[in-house]
CSV table of C-alpha atoms in Angstrom, one decimal:
chain,number,residue,atom,x,y,z
L,1,MET,CA,92.7,94.1,145.4
L,2,HIS,CA,90.7,95.8,142.7
L,3,PHE,CA,92.9,94.2,140.0
L,4,HIS,CA,92.3,90.8,141.5
L,5,ALA,CA,88.5,91.3,141.4
L,6,GLY,CA,88.7,92.2,137.7
L,7,LYS,CA,90.8,89.2,137.0
L,8,CYS,CA,88.3,87.0,138.8
L,9,GLN,CA,85.5,88.4,136.7
L,10,LEU,CA,87.5,87.8,133.5
L,11,MET,CA,88.2,84.2,134.5
L,12,GLN,CA,84.5,83.7,135.3
L,13,GLY,CA,83.5,85.1,131.9
L,14,ILE,CA,85.9,82.8,130.1
L,15,PHE,CA,84.7,79.8,132.1
L,16,GLN,CA,81.0,80.7,131.4
L,17,LYS,CA,81.8,81.0,127.7
L,18,GLU,CA,83.5,77.5,127.7
L,19,ASN,CA,80.5,76.1,129.5
L,20,THR,CA,78.2,77.7,126.9
L,21,ASP,CA,80.3,76.2,124.1
L,22,LYS,CA,80.2,72.8,125.8
L,23,ALA,CA,76.4,73.0,126.3
L,24,LEU,CA,75.9,73.9,122.6
L,25,LYS,CA,78.2,71.1,121.4
L,26,TYR,CA,76.4,68.7,123.8
L,27,GLY,CA,73.0,69.8,122.6
L,28,ILE,CA,74.2,69.3,118.9
L,29,TYR,CA,75.6,65.8,119.7
L,30,ARG,CA,72.4,64.9,121.6
L,31,HIS,CA,70.3,65.9,118.6
L,32,LEU,CA,72.5,64.2,116.0
L,33,PRO,CA,70.3,61.1,115.7
L,34,THR,CA,67.3,63.4,114.9
L,35,TYR,CA,69.3,65.3,112.2
L,36,GLU,CA,70.5,61.9,110.8
L,37,LYS,CA,66.8,60.8,110.6
L,38,ILE,CA,65.8,64.0,108.8
L,39,ILE,CA,68.8,63.8,106.4
L,40,ARG,CA,68.0,60.1,105.6
L,41,ASN,CA,64.4,61.0,105.0
L,42,LEU,CA,65.4,63.8,102.7
L,43,VAL,CA,67.9,61.6,100.8
L,44,SER,CA,65.4,58.8,100.4
L,45,PHE,CA,62.8,61.3,99.3
L,46,TYR,CA,65.2,62.7,96.6
L,47,VAL,CA,66.2,59.2,95.5
L,48,LYS,CA,62.5,58.3,95.0
L,49,LYS,CA,62.0,61.5,93.0
L,50,VAL,CA,64.9,60.7,90.8
């Protein structure tokens, strides 16, 4: 019984980590257009300087 509880906790930990990874990736993907805009602005800024 005790072993089963520990296993359950471990599974929960792994599941939570996966969810966190997914959330992070989702957040990054959701913000990609913003990053793209920033990068484009930087690129055009450097091009104008050169």
